[in-house]
Short mmCIF file of C-alpha atoms in Angstrom, two decimals:
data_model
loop_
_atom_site.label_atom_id
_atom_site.label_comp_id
_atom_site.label_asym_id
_atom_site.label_seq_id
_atom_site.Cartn_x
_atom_site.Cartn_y
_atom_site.Cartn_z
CA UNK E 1223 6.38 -0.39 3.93
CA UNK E 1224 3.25 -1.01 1.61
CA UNK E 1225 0.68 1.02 2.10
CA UNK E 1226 -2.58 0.48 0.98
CA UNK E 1227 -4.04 3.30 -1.56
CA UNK E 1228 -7.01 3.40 0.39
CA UNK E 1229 -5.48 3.71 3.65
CA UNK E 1230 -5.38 7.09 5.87
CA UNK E 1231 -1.70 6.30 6.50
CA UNK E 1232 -1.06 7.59 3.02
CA UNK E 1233 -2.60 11.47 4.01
CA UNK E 1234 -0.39 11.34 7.18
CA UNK E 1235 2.63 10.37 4.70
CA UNK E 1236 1.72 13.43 2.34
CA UNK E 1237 1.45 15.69 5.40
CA UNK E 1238 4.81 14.94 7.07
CA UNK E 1239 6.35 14.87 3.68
CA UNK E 1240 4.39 19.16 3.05
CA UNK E 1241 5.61 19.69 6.26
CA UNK E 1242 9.03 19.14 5.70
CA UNK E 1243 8.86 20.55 2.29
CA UNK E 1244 7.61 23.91 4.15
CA UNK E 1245 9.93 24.66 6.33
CA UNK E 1246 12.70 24.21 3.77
CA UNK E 1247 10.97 25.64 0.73
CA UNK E 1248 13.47 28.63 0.39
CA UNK E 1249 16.66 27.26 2.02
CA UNK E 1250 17.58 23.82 1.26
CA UNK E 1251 14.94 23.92 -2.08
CA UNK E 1252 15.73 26.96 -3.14
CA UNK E 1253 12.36 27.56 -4.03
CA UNK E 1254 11.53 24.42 -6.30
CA UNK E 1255 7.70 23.73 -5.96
CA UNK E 1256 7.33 19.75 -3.71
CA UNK E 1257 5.97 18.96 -7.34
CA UNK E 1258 9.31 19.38 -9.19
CA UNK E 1259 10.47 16.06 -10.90
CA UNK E 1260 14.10 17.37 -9.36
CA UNK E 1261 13.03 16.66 -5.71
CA UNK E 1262 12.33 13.02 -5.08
CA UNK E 1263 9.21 11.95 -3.41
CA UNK E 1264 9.47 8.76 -1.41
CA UNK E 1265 5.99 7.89 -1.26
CA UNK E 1266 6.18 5.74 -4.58
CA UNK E 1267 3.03 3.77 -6.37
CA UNK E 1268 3.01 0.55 -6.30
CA UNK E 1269 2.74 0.15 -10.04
CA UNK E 1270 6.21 1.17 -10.83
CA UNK E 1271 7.11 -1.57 -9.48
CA UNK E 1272 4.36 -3.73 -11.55
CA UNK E 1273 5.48 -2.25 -14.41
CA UNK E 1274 8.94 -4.06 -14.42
CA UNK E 1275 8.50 -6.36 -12.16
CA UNK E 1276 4.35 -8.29 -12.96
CA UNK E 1277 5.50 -10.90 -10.58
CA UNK E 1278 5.09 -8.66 -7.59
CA UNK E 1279 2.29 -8.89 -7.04
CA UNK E 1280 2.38 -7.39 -3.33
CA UNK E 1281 2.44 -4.06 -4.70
CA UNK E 1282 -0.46 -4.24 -6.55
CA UNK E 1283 -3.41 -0.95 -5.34
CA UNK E 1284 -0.37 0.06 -2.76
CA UNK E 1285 1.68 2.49 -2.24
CA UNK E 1286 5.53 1.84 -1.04
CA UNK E 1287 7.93 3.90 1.76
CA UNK E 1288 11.15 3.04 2.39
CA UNK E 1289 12.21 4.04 5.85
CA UNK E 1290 16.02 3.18 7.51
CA UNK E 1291 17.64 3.68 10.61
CA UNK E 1292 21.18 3.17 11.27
CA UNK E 1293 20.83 2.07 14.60
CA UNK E 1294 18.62 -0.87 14.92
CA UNK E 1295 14.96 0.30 15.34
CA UNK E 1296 13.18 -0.81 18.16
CA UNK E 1297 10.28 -3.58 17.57
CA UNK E 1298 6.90 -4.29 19.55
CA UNK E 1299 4.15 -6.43 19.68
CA UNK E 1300 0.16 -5.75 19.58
CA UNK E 1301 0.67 -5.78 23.31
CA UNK E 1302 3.48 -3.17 23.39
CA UNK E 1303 6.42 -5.57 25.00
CA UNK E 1304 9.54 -5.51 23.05
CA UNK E 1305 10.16 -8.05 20.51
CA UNK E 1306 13.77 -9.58 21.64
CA UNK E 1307 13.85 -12.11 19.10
CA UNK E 1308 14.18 -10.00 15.98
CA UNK E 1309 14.10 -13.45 13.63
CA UNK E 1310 10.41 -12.59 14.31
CA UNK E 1311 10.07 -9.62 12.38
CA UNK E 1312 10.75 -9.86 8.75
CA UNK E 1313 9.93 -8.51 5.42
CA UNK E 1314 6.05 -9.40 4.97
CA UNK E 1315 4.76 -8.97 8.45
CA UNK E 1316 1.95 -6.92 8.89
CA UNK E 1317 3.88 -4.02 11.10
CA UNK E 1318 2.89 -0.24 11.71
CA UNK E 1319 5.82 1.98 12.19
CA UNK E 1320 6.54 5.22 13.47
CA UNK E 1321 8.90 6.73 10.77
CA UNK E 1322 10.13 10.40 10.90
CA UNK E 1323 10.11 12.88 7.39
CA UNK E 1324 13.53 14.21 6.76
CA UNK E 1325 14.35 16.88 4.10
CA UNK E 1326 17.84 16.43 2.27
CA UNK E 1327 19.64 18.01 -0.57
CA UNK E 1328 23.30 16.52 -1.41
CA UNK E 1329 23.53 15.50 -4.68
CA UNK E 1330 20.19 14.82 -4.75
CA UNK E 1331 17.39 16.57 -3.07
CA UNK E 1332 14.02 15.68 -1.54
CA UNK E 1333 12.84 13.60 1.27
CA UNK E 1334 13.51 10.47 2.97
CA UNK E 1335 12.06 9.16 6.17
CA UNK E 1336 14.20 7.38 9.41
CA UNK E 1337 12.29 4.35 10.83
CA UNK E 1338 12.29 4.41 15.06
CA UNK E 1339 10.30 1.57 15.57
CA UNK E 1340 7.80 -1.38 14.37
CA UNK E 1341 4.41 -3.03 16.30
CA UNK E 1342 4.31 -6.20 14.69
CA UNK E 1343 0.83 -6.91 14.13
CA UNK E 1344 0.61 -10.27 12.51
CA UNK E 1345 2.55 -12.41 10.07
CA UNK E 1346 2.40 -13.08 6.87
CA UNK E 1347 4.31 -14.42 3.52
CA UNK E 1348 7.65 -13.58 3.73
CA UNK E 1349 8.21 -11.09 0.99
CA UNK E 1350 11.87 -12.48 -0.64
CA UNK E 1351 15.11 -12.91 0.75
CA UNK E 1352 16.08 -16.02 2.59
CA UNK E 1353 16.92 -17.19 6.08
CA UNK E 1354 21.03 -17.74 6.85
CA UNK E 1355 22.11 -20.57 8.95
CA UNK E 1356 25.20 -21.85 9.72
CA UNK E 1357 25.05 -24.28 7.07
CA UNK E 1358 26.16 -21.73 4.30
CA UNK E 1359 29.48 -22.18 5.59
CA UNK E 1360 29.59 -26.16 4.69
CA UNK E 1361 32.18 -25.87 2.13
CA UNK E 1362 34.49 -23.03 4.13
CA UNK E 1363 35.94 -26.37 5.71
CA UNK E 1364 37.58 -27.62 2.48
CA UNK E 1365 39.35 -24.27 2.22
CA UNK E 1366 41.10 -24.44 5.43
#
């Protein structure tokens, strides 16, 4: 997700993100303050990316989340009927999600969030990748 700085998405982010941090403070963190370098923070600025990658310009006065499920999330349009035809949700659609702060210290430790679900709210320029089709599979014929 891109967030924009300005947006009050980004408190809400912060808050879920203390929150978690709080009620694991002394167990899974053994203490380390949420502002320790060692515990990673997924609520990342936009000019990181900027930095090595100018091109991006997507990311410019945002902030990014990444948020996974591995089931696949459920999607929704503005008037709250399930989007069946998932071709219509795609990297660099406006969407608001409802994502879920998790604490977790393997080898790393700090926070991560699980995505339930996306509202589409409208489209916009796809953001990279690229669209399969059947036709990728043209020259699988001459190997048969």
């Amino acid at each position: 997700f891109l967030i924009p700085k300005d947006s009050p998405d980004v408190e809400r982010i912060r808050a879920a993100i203390r929150s978690a941090y709080e009620a694991n403070k002394e167990g899974l963190f053994k203490g380390k303050p949420l502002s320790s370098p060692k515990l990673w923070n997924p609520l990342r600025d936009g000019s990181e990316v900027l930095e090595e990658f100018p091109e991006r310009k997507e990311y410019e006065g945002c902030y990014f989340v990444k948020a996974a499920s591995k089931t696949q999330p459920k999607a929704f349009d503005t008037d709250k009927q399930e989007i069946l035809d998932l071709d219509e949700v795609y990297s660099g659609c406006y969407c608001r999600g409802v994502i879920v702060c998790f604490p977790f210290n393997n080898k790393l430790a700090g926070f991560g969030f699980y995505l339930n679900s996306v509202m589409k709210m409208r489209d916009g320029e796809r953001l990279g990748g690229f669209e399969a089709t059947a036709d990728d599979y043209d020259e699988v014929e001459d190997l048969l």
